Amino acid sequence: MPEQAKPAVKEPPREQHQGRPSQRMNPIIPGLLFAIMLGALSWFLGGWLPRLGGVTIAILLGITAGNLLPRATRFNQGARVAEKQILPIAIALLGVELQLASLATLGPSAAFVILVTLITSFGASLLIGPRLGYTREFSLLIGAGNGICGSSAVAATSQAIDAKETDIGISISVVNLLGT
């Protein structure tokens, strides 16, 4: 009698833990940790160099890291999460600091000055920017950054108008350089 073939028994898949630890972790972790490290270092250095400020230092460190580590793609996903998901939340929390009650205590003349400043900043950027060859989006980012509150306004506005990455980066740099 011929032998009958035994049915193939599938073994449960074995977990493979090969490679470096950084290959096994969530791909956003390295970029988030790097962004947190740059932020903490910028905050620390900003205490030592108050005239320059932590935000300007963070921008300079980011530019430096971006040019020194152009092929370090392991940071890309985490950096995108920090920029697209965490930064808008941070901006919203920053905006909570300026409450309507605080504005009310300043009085109507201060509110008028703020309104005129915003209209002037946005109006000038929308009138002058296109004449200099800049896009409407870039002009709006510059107007928001200079008229409202710098980098956080640029970041918040960029989400609303779906601005290009290069426009966001350049306008944040320009606003911070003009503000220092």
CSV table of N, CA and C in Angstrom, one decimal:
chain,number,residue,atom,x,y,z
A,1,MET,N,0.8,-1.2,0.0
A,1,MET,CA,0.0,0.0,0.0
A,1,MET,C,0.9,1.2,0.0
A,2,PRO,N,0.6,2.2,-0.9
A,2,PRO,CA,1.4,3.4,-0.9
A,2,PRO,C,1.1,4.3,0.3
A,3,GLU,N,2.2,4.9,0.7
A,3,GLU,CA,2.0,5.8,1.9
A,3,GLU,C,1.2,7.0,1.5
A,4,GLN,N,0.3,7.4,2.4
A,4,GLN,CA,-0.5,8.6,2.1
A,4,GLN,C,0.3,9.8,2.6
A,5,ALA,N,0.2,10.9,1.8
A,5,ALA,CA,0.9,12.1,2.2
A,5,ALA,C,0.2,12.8,3.3
A,6,LYS,N,1.0,13.2,4.2
A,6,LYS,CA,0.5,13.9,5.4
A,6,LYS,C,0.2,15.3,5.0
A,7,PRO,N,-1.0,15.9,5.5
A,7,PRO,CA,-1.3,17.3,5.2
A,7,PRO,C,-0.2,18.2,5.8
A,8,ALA,N,0.1,19.2,5.0
A,8,ALA,CA,1.1,20.1,5.5
A,8,ALA,C,0.5,20.9,6.6
A,9,VAL,N,1.3,21.0,7.7
A,9,VAL,CA,1.0,21.7,8.9
A,9,VAL,C,1.7,23.1,8.8
A,10,LYS,N,1.0,24.1,8.9
A,10,LYS,CA,1.7,25.5,8.9
A,10,LYS,C,2.0,25.8,10.3
A,11,GLU,N,3.3,26.2,10.4
A,11,GLU,CA,3.7,26.7,11.7
A,11,GLU,C,3.4,28.1,11.8
A,12,PRO,N,3.1,28.6,13.0
A,12,PRO,CA,2.8,30.0,13.2
A,12,PRO,C,4.0,30.8,12.8
A,13,PRO,N,3.8,32.0,12.2
A,13,PRO,CA,4.9,32.8,11.8
A,13,PRO,C,5.7,33.2,13.0
A,14,ARG,N,7.0,33.1,12.9
A,14,ARG,CA,7.9,33.6,13.9
A,14,ARG,C,8.2,35.0,13.8
A,15,GLU,N,8.2,35.7,14.9
A,15,GLU,CA,8.6,37.1,14.8
A,15,GLU,C,10.0,37.3,14.5
A,16,GLN,N,10.3,38.1,13.6
A,16,GLN,CA,11.7,38.3,13.2
A,16,GLN,C,12.2,39.6,13.8
A,17,HIS,N,13.2,39.5,14.6
A,17,HIS,CA,13.8,40.7,15.2
A,17,HIS,C,15.2,40.8,14.7
A,18,GLN,N,15.3,40.9,13.4
A,18,GLN,CA,16.6,41.1,12.8
A,18,GLN,C,16.9,42.5,12.5
A,19,GLY,N,18.1,42.9,12.4
A,19,GLY,CA,18.4,44.3,12.1
A,19,GLY,C,18.7,45.1,13.4
A,20,ARG,N,19.0,46.3,13.1
A,20,ARG,CA,19.2,47.3,14.2
A,20,ARG,C,17.9,47.6,15.0
A,21,PRO,N,18.1,48.0,16.2
A,21,PRO,CA,16.9,48.4,17.0
A,21,PRO,C,16.1,49.5,16.3
A,22,SER,N,16.8,50.4,15.6
A,22,SER,CA,16.0,51.5,15.0
A,22,SER,C,15.2,51.1,13.8
A,23,GLN,N,15.5,49.9,13.3
A,23,GLN,CA,14.6,49.3,12.2
A,23,GLN,C,13.4,48.7,12.8
A,24,ARG,N,13.4,48.3,14.1
A,24,ARG,CA,12.2,47.7,14.6
A,24,ARG,C,11.2,48.6,15.3
A,25,MET,N,11.6,49.9,15.5
A,25,MET,CA,10.7,50.8,16.2
A,25,MET,C,9.8,51.5,15.2
A,26,ASN,N,8.8,52.2,15.7
A,26,ASN,CA,7.9,52.9,14.9
A,26,ASN,C,8.7,54.0,14.1
A,27,PRO,N,8.4,54.1,12.8
A,27,PRO,CA,9.2,55.0,12.0
A,27,PRO,C,9.2,56.4,12.3
A,28,ILE,N,8.2,56.9,13.1
A,28,ILE,CA,8.1,58.3,13.4
A,28,ILE,C,8.9,58.6,14.7
A,29,ILE,N,9.3,57.7,15.4
A,29,ILE,CA,10.0,57.9,16.7
A,29,ILE,C,11.4,58.7,16.5
A,30,PRO,N,12.2,58.2,15.6
A,30,PRO,CA,13.5,59.0,15.4
A,30,PRO,C,13.3,60.4,15.1
A,31,GLY,N,12.4,60.8,14.2
A,31,GLY,CA,12.2,62.2,13.8
A,31,GLY,C,11.6,63.0,14.9
A,32,LEU,N,10.7,62.4,15.7
A,32,LEU,CA,10.1,63.1,16.8
A,32,LEU,C,11.1,63.3,17.9
A,33,LEU,N,11.9,62.3,18.2
A,33,LEU,CA,12.9,62.5,19.2
A,33,LEU,C,13.9,63.6,18.8
A,34,PHE,N,14.3,63.6,17.5
A,34,PHE,CA,15.2,64.6,17.0
A,34,PHE,C,14.6,66.0,17.1
A,35,ALA,N,13.3,66.1,16.7
A,35,ALA,CA,12.6,67.4,16.8
A,35,ALA,C,12.6,67.9,18.3
A,36,ILE,N,12.3,67.0,19.2
A,36,ILE,CA,12.2,67.3,20.6
A,36,ILE,C,13.6,67.7,21.1
A,37,MET,N,14.6,67.0,20.7
A,37,MET,CA,16.0,67.3,21.1
A,37,MET,C,16.4,68.7,20.5
A,38,LEU,N,16.1,69.0,19.3
A,38,LEU,CA,16.4,70.3,18.7
A,38,LEU,C,15.6,71.4,19.5
A,39,GLY,N,14.4,71.2,19.8
A,39,GLY,CA,13.6,72.1,20.5
A,39,GLY,C,14.1,72.4,21.9
A,40,ALA,N,14.5,71.3,22.6
A,40,ALA,CA,15.1,71.5,24.0
A,40,ALA,C,16.4,72.2,23.9
A,41,LEU,N,17.2,71.9,23.0
A,41,LEU,CA,18.5,72.6,22.8
A,41,LEU,C,18.3,74.0,22.5
A,42,SER,N,17.3,74.3,21.6
A,42,SER,CA,17.1,75.7,21.3
A,42,SER,C,16.5,76.5,22.4
A,43,TRP,N,15.7,75.9,23.2
A,43,TRP,CA,15.1,76.6,24.4
A,43,TRP,C,16.2,76.9,25.4
A,44,PHE,N,17.1,75.9,25.6
A,44,PHE,CA,18.3,76.1,26.5
A,44,PHE,C,19.2,77.2,26.0
A,45,LEU,N,19.6,77.1,24.7
A,45,LEU,CA,20.5,78.1,24.2
A,45,LEU,C,19.8,79.5,24.2
A,46,GLY,N,18.5,79.5,24.0
A,46,GLY,CA,17.7,80.8,24.0
A,46,GLY,C,17.8,81.5,25.3
A,47,GLY,N,18.0,80.7,26.4
A,47,GLY,CA,18.2,81.3,27.8
A,47,GLY,C,19.5,81.9,27.9
A,48,TRP,N,20.5,81.4,27.2
A,48,TRP,CA,21.9,81.9,27.2
A,48,TRP,C,22.0,83.1,26.2
A,49,LEU,N,21.2,83.0,25.1
A,49,LEU,CA,21.3,84.1,24.1
A,49,LEU,C,19.9,84.7,23.9
A,50,PRO,N,19.5,85.4,24.9
A,50,PRO,CA,18.1,86.0,24.8
A,50,PRO,C,17.9,86.9,23.7
A,51,ARG,N,18.9,87.6,23.2
A,51,ARG,CA,18.7,88.6,22.1
A,51,ARG,C,18.4,87.8,20.8
A,52,LEU,N,19.0,86.6,20.7
A,52,LEU,CA,18.7,85.8,19.5
A,52,LEU,C,17.4,85.1,19.6
A,53,GLY,N,17.2,84.5,20.8
A,53,GLY,CA,15.9,83.8,21.1
A,53,GLY,C,15.9,82.3,20.6
A,54,GLY,N,15.1,81.6,21.3
A,54,GLY,CA,15.0,80.1,21.1
A,54,GLY,C,14.4,79.8,19.7
A,55,VAL,N,13.5,80.6,19.2
A,55,VAL,CA,12.9,80.3,17.9
A,55,VAL,C,13.9,80.4,16.8
A,56,THR,N,14.6,81.5,16.9
A,56,THR,CA,15.6,81.8,15.8
A,56,THR,C,16.7,80.7,15.9
A,57,ILE,N,17.1,80.3,17.1
A,57,ILE,CA,18.1,79.3,17.3
A,57,ILE,C,17.6,77.9,16.7
A,58,ALA,N,16.3,77.7,17.0
A,58,ALA,CA,15.7,76.4,16.5
A,58,ALA,C,15.7,76.4,14.9
A,59,ILE,N,15.4,77.5,14.3
A,59,ILE,CA,15.4,77.6,12.9
A,59,ILE,C,16.8,77.4,12.3
A,60,LEU,N,17.8,78.0,13.0
A,60,LEU,CA,19.2,77.9,12.5
A,60,LEU,C,19.7,76.4,12.7
A,61,LEU,N,19.3,75.8,13.8
A,61,LEU,CA,19.7,74.4,14.1
A,61,LEU,C,19.0,73.5,13.1
A,62,GLY,N,17.7,73.8,12.7
A,62,GLY,CA,17.0,73.0,11.8
A,62,GLY,C,17.6,73.1,10.4
A,63,ILE,N,18.0,74.3,10.0
A,63,ILE,CA,18.6,74.5,8.7
A,63,ILE,C,20.0,73.8,8.7
A,64,THR,N,20.7,73.9,9.7
A,64,THR,CA,22.0,73.2,9.8
A,64,THR,C,21.8,71.7,9.8
A,65,ALA,N,20.9,71.2,10.5
A,65,ALA,CA,20.7,69.7,10.5
A,65,ALA,C,20.2,69.3,9.2
A,66,GLY,N,19.3,70.0,8.6
A,66,GLY,CA,18.8,69.7,7.2
A,66,GLY,C,19.9,69.6,6.2
A,67,ASN,N,20.9,70.5,6.3
A,67,ASN,CA,22.0,70.5,5.3
A,67,ASN,C,23.1,69.4,5.7
A,68,LEU,N,23.2,69.2,7.0
A,68,LEU,CA,24.3,68.2,7.3
A,68,LEU,C,23.8,66.8,7.2
A,69,LEU,N,22.5,66.6,7.4
A,69,LEU,CA,21.9,65.2,7.4
A,69,LEU,C,20.9,65.1,6.2
A,70,PRO,N,21.2,65.5,5.0
A,70,PRO,CA,20.2,65.4,3.9
A,70,PRO,C,19.8,64.0,3.5
A,71,ARG,N,20.6,63.0,3.8
A,71,ARG,CA,20.2,61.7,3.5
A,71,ARG,C,19.7,60.9,4.7
A,72,ALA,N,19.5,61.5,5.8
A,72,ALA,CA,19.0,60.8,7.0
A,72,ALA,C,17.5,60.7,6.9
A,73,THR,N,17.0,59.9,6.0
A,73,THR,CA,15.6,59.8,5.8
A,73,THR,C,14.8,59.2,7.0
A,74,ARG,N,15.6,58.6,7.9
A,74,ARG,CA,14.9,58.0,9.0
A,74,ARG,C,14.2,59.0,9.9
A,75,PHE,N,14.6,60.3,9.7
A,75,PHE,CA,13.9,61.4,10.5
A,75,PHE,C,12.7,62.0,9.8
A,76,ASN,N,12.5,61.7,8.5
A,76,ASN,CA,11.5,62.4,7.8
A,76,ASN,C,10.1,62.2,8.3
A,77,GLN,N,9.7,60.9,8.6
A,77,GLN,CA,8.3,60.7,9.0
A,77,GLN,C,8.0,61.4,10.3
A,78,GLY,N,8.9,61.3,11.3
A,78,GLY,CA,8.7,62.0,12.6
A,78,GLY,C,8.7,63.5,12.4
A,79,ALA,N,9.5,64.0,11.6
A,79,ALA,CA,9.5,65.5,11.4
A,79,ALA,C,8.2,65.9,10.8
A,80,ARG,N,7.7,65.1,9.8
A,80,ARG,CA,6.4,65.5,9.2
A,80,ARG,C,5.3,65.5,10.3
A,81,VAL,N,5.3,64.5,11.2
A,81,VAL,CA,4.3,64.4,12.2
A,81,VAL,C,4.4,65.6,13.1
A,82,ALA,N,5.6,66.0,13.5
A,82,ALA,CA,5.9,67.1,14.4
A,82,ALA,C,5.3,68.4,13.7
A,83,GLU,N,5.6,68.5,12.4
A,83,GLU,CA,5.2,69.7,11.7
A,83,GLU,C,3.7,69.8,11.4
A,84,LYS,N,3.1,68.7,11.0
A,84,LYS,CA,1.7,68.7,10.5
A,84,LYS,C,0.7,68.4,11.6
A,85,GLN,N,1.1,67.7,12.7
A,85,GLN,CA,0.1,67.3,13.7
A,85,GLN,C,0.4,68.0,15.1
A,86,ILE,N,1.6,68.0,15.5
A,86,ILE,CA,1.9,68.6,16.8
A,86,ILE,C,2.0,70.1,16.8
A,87,LEU,N,2.7,70.7,15.7
A,87,LEU,CA,2.8,72.1,15.7
A,87,LEU,C,1.5,72.9,15.7
A,88,PRO,N,0.5,72.4,14.9
A,88,PRO,CA,-0.8,73.1,14.9
A,88,PRO,C,-1.5,73.1,16.3
A,89,ILE,N,-1.3,72.0,17.0
A,89,ILE,CA,-1.8,71.9,18.4
A,89,ILE,C,-1.1,72.9,19.3
A,90,ALA,N,0.2,72.9,19.2
A,90,ALA,CA,1.0,73.9,20.0
A,90,ALA,C,0.6,75.3,19.7
A,91,ILE,N,0.4,75.6,18.4
A,91,ILE,CA,0.0,77.0,18.0
A,91,ILE,C,-1.4,77.3,18.7
A,92,ALA,N,-2.3,76.4,18.6
A,92,ALA,CA,-3.6,76.6,19.2
A,92,ALA,C,-3.5,76.8,20.8
A,93,LEU,N,-2.6,76.1,21.4
A,93,LEU,CA,-2.4,76.3,22.8
A,93,LEU,C,-1.7,77.6,23.1
A,94,LEU,N,-0.8,78.0,22.2
A,94,LEU,CA,-0.2,79.3,22.4
A,94,LEU,C,-1.2,80.4,22.2
A,95,GLY,N,-2.2,80.2,21.3
A,95,GLY,CA,-3.2,81.2,21.1
A,95,GLY,C,-4.1,81.4,22.3
A,96,VAL,N,-4.3,80.3,23.0
A,96,VAL,CA,-5.1,80.4,24.2
A,96,VAL,C,-4.6,81.4,25.2
A,97,GLU,N,-3.3,81.6,25.2
A,97,GLU,CA,-2.7,82.5,26.1
A,97,GLU,C,-3.2,83.9,26.0
A,98,LEU,N,-3.5,84.3,24.8
A,98,LEU,CA,-4.1,85.6,24.5
A,98,LEU,C,-5.6,85.5,24.6
A,99,GLN,N,-6.2,85.8,25.7
A,99,GLN,CA,-7.6,85.7,25.9
A,99,GLN,C,-8.3,87.0,25.6
A,100,LEU,N,-9.6,86.8,25.3
A,100,LEU,CA,-10.3,88.0,25.0
A,100,LEU,C,-10.4,89.0,26.2
A,101,ALA,N,-10.4,88.4,27.4
A,101,ALA,CA,-10.4,89.2,28.6
A,101,ALA,C,-9.2,90.1,28.7
A,102,SER,N,-8.0,89.5,28.3
A,102,SER,CA,-6.8,90.4,28.3
A,102,SER,C,-7.0,91.5,27.3
A,103,LEU,N,-7.5,91.2,26.1
A,103,LEU,CA,-7.7,92.2,25.1
A,103,LEU,C,-8.7,93.3,25.6
A,104,ALA,N,-9.7,92.8,26.3
A,104,ALA,CA,-10.7,93.8,26.8
A,104,ALA,C,-10.1,94.7,27.9
A,105,THR,N,-9.1,94.3,28.6
A,105,THR,CA,-8.5,95.1,29.6
A,105,THR,C,-7.6,96.2,29.0
A,106,LEU,N,-7.2,95.9,27.8
A,106,LEU,CA,-6.3,96.9,27.1
A,106,LEU,C,-7.2,98.1,26.6
A,107,GLY,N,-8.4,97.8,26.3
A,107,GLY,CA,-9.3,98.9,25.9
A,107,GLY,C,-9.5,99.0,24.4
A,108,PRO,N,-10.4,99.8,24.0
A,108,PRO,CA,-10.8,99.9,22.6
A,108,PRO,C,-9.6,100.5,21.7
A,109,SER,N,-8.9,101.4,22.3
A,109,SER,CA,-7.8,102.0,21.5
A,109,SER,C,-6.7,101.0,21.1
A,110,ALA,N,-6.4,100.1,22.0
A,110,ALA,CA,-5.5,99.0,21.7
A,110,ALA,C,-6.0,98.1,20.7
A,111,ALA,N,-7.3,97.7,20.8
A,111,ALA,CA,-7.9,96.9,19.8
A,111,ALA,C,-7.9,97.5,18.4
A,112,PHE,N,-8.1,98.8,18.4
A,112,PHE,CA,-8.0,99.6,17.1
A,112,PHE,C,-6.6,99.5,16.5
A,113,VAL,N,-5.6,99.7,17.3
A,113,VAL,CA,-4.2,99.7,16.9
A,113,VAL,C,-3.9,98.3,16.3
A,114,ILE,N,-4.3,97.2,17.0
A,114,ILE,CA,-4.1,95.9,16.6
A,114,ILE,C,-4.8,95.6,15.2
A,115,LEU,N,-6.0,96.1,15.1
A,115,LEU,CA,-6.7,95.9,13.8
A,115,LEU,C,-6.0,96.6,12.7
A,116,VAL,N,-5.6,97.9,12.9
A,116,VAL,CA,-4.9,98.6,11.9
A,116,VAL,C,-3.6,97.9,11.5
A,117,THR,N,-2.9,97.4,12.5
A,117,THR,CA,-1.6,96.7,12.2
A,117,THR,C,-1.9,95.5,11.4
A,118,LEU,N,-2.9,94.7,11.7
A,118,LEU,CA,-3.2,93.5,10.9
A,118,LEU,C,-3.6,93.9,9.5
A,119,ILE,N,-4.4,94.9,9.3
A,119,ILE,CA,-4.8,95.3,8.0
A,119,ILE,C,-3.6,95.8,7.2
A,120,THR,N,-2.8,96.6,7.8
A,120,THR,CA,-1.6,97.1,7.1
A,120,THR,C,-0.7,96.0,6.7
A,121,SER,N,-0.4,95.1,7.7
A,121,SER,CA,0.5,94.0,7.4
A,121,SER,C,0.0,93.1,6.2
A,122,PHE,N,-1.2,92.6,6.3
A,122,PHE,CA,-1.8,91.8,5.3
A,122,PHE,C,-1.9,92.6,3.9
A,123,GLY,N,-2.4,93.8,4.0
A,123,GLY,CA,-2.6,94.6,2.8
A,123,GLY,C,-1.3,94.9,2.1
A,124,ALA,N,-0.2,95.3,2.9
A,124,ALA,CA,1.1,95.5,2.3
A,124,ALA,C,1.7,94.3,1.6
A,125,SER,N,1.5,93.1,2.3
A,125,SER,CA,2.1,91.9,1.8
A,125,SER,C,1.4,91.5,0.5
A,126,LEU,N,0.1,91.7,0.5
A,126,LEU,CA,-0.7,91.3,-0.7
A,126,LEU,C,-0.5,92.2,-1.8
A,127,LEU,N,-0.2,93.5,-1.5
A,127,LEU,CA,0.0,94.4,-2.6
A,127,LEU,C,1.5,94.4,-3.1
A,128,ILE,N,2.4,94.3,-2.2
A,128,ILE,CA,3.8,94.4,-2.6
A,128,ILE,C,4.3,93.0,-3.1
A,129,GLY,N,3.9,91.9,-2.4
A,129,GLY,CA,4.5,90.6,-2.7
A,129,GLY,C,4.3,90.2,-4.2
A,130,PRO,N,3.1,90.3,-4.7
A,130,PRO,CA,3.0,89.9,-6.2
A,130,PRO,C,3.8,90.8,-7.1
A,131,ARG,N,4.0,92.0,-6.7
A,131,ARG,CA,4.8,92.9,-7.6
A,131,ARG,C,6.2,92.6,-7.6
A,132,LEU,N,6.7,91.9,-6.5
A,132,LEU,CA,8.0,91.4,-6.4
A,132,LEU,C,8.2,90.0,-7.0
A,133,GLY,N,7.1,89.4,-7.5
A,133,GLY,CA,7.2,88.1,-8.1
A,133,GLY,C,6.8,87.0,-7.1
A,134,TYR,N,6.3,87.3,-5.9
A,134,TYR,CA,6.0,86.2,-5.0
A,134,TYR,C,4.6,85.8,-5.2
A,135,THR,N,4.3,84.5,-4.8
A,135,THR,CA,2.9,84.0,-4.9
A,135,THR,C,2.0,84.6,-3.8
A,136,ARG,N,0.8,84.5,-4.0
A,136,ARG,CA,-0.2,85.0,-3.1
A,136,ARG,C,-0.1,84.3,-1.7
A,137,GLU,N,0.2,83.0,-1.8
A,137,GLU,CA,0.3,82.2,-0.6
A,137,GLU,C,1.5,82.7,0.2
A,138,PHE,N,2.7,82.9,-0.4
A,138,PHE,CA,3.9,83.3,0.2
A,138,PHE,C,3.6,84.7,0.8
A,139,SER,N,3.0,85.6,0.1
A,139,SER,CA,2.7,86.9,0.6
A,139,SER,C,1.8,86.9,1.8
A,140,LEU,N,0.8,86.0,1.8
A,140,LEU,CA,-0.1,85.8,3.0
A,140,LEU,C,0.7,85.3,4.2
A,141,LEU,N,1.6,84.4,4.0
A,141,LEU,CA,2.4,83.9,5.1
A,141,LEU,C,3.3,85.0,5.7
A,142,ILE,N,3.9,85.8,4.9
A,142,ILE,CA,4.7,86.9,5.3
A,142,ILE,C,3.8,87.9,6.1
A,143,GLY,N,2.7,88.2,5.6
A,143,GLY,CA,1.8,89.1,6.2
A,143,GLY,C,1.3,88.6,7.6
A,144,ALA,N,1.0,87.3,7.7
A,144,ALA,CA,0.6,86.7,8.9
A,144,ALA,C,1.7,86.7,9.9
A,145,GLY,N,2.9,86.3,9.5
A,145,GLY,CA,4.0,86.3,10.4
A,145,GLY,C,4.4,87.6,11.0
A,146,ASN,N,4.4,88.6,10.1
A,146,ASN,CA,4.8,90.0,10.6
A,146,ASN,C,3.7,90.7,11.4
A,147,GLY,N,2.4,90.4,11.0
A,147,GLY,CA,1.3,91.1,11.6
A,147,GLY,C,0.7,90.4,12.8
A,148,ILE,N,0.9,89.1,13.0
A,148,ILE,CA,0.3,88.5,14.1
A,148,ILE,C,1.3,88.1,15.2
A,149,CYS,N,1.9,87.0,15.0
A,149,CYS,CA,2.9,86.6,16.1
A,149,CYS,C,4.0,85.7,15.6
A,150,GLY,N,4.5,86.0,14.4
A,150,GLY,CA,5.7,85.3,14.0
A,150,GLY,C,5.5,83.9,13.4
A,151,SER,N,6.4,83.0,13.8
A,151,SER,CA,6.4,81.7,13.3
A,151,SER,C,5.1,80.9,13.5
A,152,SER,N,4.5,81.1,14.6
A,152,SER,CA,3.3,80.3,14.9
A,152,SER,C,2.2,80.8,14.0
A,153,ALA,N,2.1,82.0,13.7
A,153,ALA,CA,1.1,82.5,12.7
A,153,ALA,C,1.4,82.0,11.3
A,154,VAL,N,2.6,81.9,10.9
A,154,VAL,CA,3.0,81.4,9.6
A,154,VAL,C,2.5,79.9,9.6
A,155,ALA,N,2.8,79.2,10.6
A,155,ALA,CA,2.5,77.7,10.6
A,155,ALA,C,1.0,77.5,10.6
A,156,ALA,N,0.2,78.3,11.3
A,156,ALA,CA,-1.2,78.2,11.3
A,156,ALA,C,-1.8,78.6,10.0
A,157,THR,N,-1.3,79.7,9.4
A,157,THR,CA,-1.8,80.2,8.1
A,157,THR,C,-1.5,79.2,7.0
A,158,SER,N,-0.3,78.6,7.1
A,158,SER,CA,0.1,77.6,6.1
A,158,SER,C,-0.9,76.4,6.0
A,159,GLN,N,-1.4,76.0,7.1
A,159,GLN,CA,-2.4,74.9,7.2
A,159,GLN,C,-3.7,75.4,6.5
A,160,ALA,N,-4.1,76.6,6.7
A,160,ALA,CA,-5.3,77.1,6.2
A,160,ALA,C,-5.3,77.3,4.7
A,161,ILE,N,-4.1,77.7,4.1
A,161,ILE,CA,-4.0,78.0,2.7
A,161,ILE,C,-3.3,76.9,1.9
A,162,ASP,N,-2.9,75.9,2.6
A,162,ASP,CA,-2.2,74.7,1.9
A,162,ASP,C,-1.0,75.2,1.2
A,163,ALA,N,-0.1,75.9,2.0
A,163,ALA,CA,1.1,76.5,1.4
A,163,ALA,C,2.2,75.4,1.1
A,164,LYS,N,3.1,75.8,0.2
A,164,LYS,CA,4.2,74.9,-0.2
A,164,LYS,C,5.2,74.9,1.0
A,165,GLU,N,5.9,73.7,1.1
A,165,GLU,CA,6.9,73.6,2.1
A,165,GLU,C,8.0,74.6,2.0
A,166,THR,N,8.4,74.9,0.8
A,166,THR,CA,9.5,75.9,0.7
A,166,THR,C,9.0,77.3,1.1
A,167,ASP,N,7.7,77.7,0.7
A,167,ASP,CA,7.2,79.0,1.2
A,167,ASP,C,7.1,79.1,2.7
A,168,ILE,N,6.7,78.0,3.3
A,168,ILE,CA,6.6,78.0,4.8
A,168,ILE,C,8.0,78.2,5.4
A,169,GLY,N,9.0,77.4,5.0
A,169,GLY,CA,10.3,77.5,5.5
A,169,GLY,C,10.9,78.9,5.3
A,170,ILE,N,10.8,79.4,4.1
A,170,ILE,CA,11.4,80.7,3.8
A,170,ILE,C,10.7,81.8,4.6
A,171,SER,N,9.4,81.8,4.7
A,171,SER,CA,8.7,82.8,5.4
A,171,SER,C,8.9,82.8,6.9
A,172,ILE,N,9.1,81.6,7.5
A,172,ILE,CA,9.4,81.5,8.9
A,172,ILE,C,10.8,82.1,9.1
A,173,SER,N,11.7,81.8,8.3
A,173,SER,CA,13.1,82.3,8.4
A,173,SER,C,13.0,83.9,8.3
A,174,VAL,N,12.3,84.4,7.3
A,174,VAL,CA,12.3,85.8,7.0
A,174,VAL,C,11.6,86.5,8.2
A,175,VAL,N,10.5,86.0,8.7
A,175,VAL,CA,9.8,86.6,9.8
A,175,VAL,C,10.7,86.6,11.1
A,176,ASN,N,11.4,85.6,11.3
A,176,ASN,CA,12.3,85.5,12.5
A,176,ASN,C,13.5,86.4,12.4
A,177,LEU,N,14.0,86.5,11.2
A,177,LEU,CA,15.2,87.4,11.0
A,177,LEU,C,14.8,88.8,11.1
A,178,LEU,N,13.6,89.2,10.6
A,178,LEU,CA,13.1,90.5,10.7
A,178,LEU,C,12.7,90.9,12.2
A,179,GLY,N,12.3,89.8,13.0
A,179,GLY,CA,11.9,90.1,14.3
A,179,GLY,C,13.1,90.1,15.3
A,180,THR,N,14.3,89.7,14.9
A,180,THR,CA,15.4,89.7,15.9
A,180,THR,C,16.2,90.9,15.7
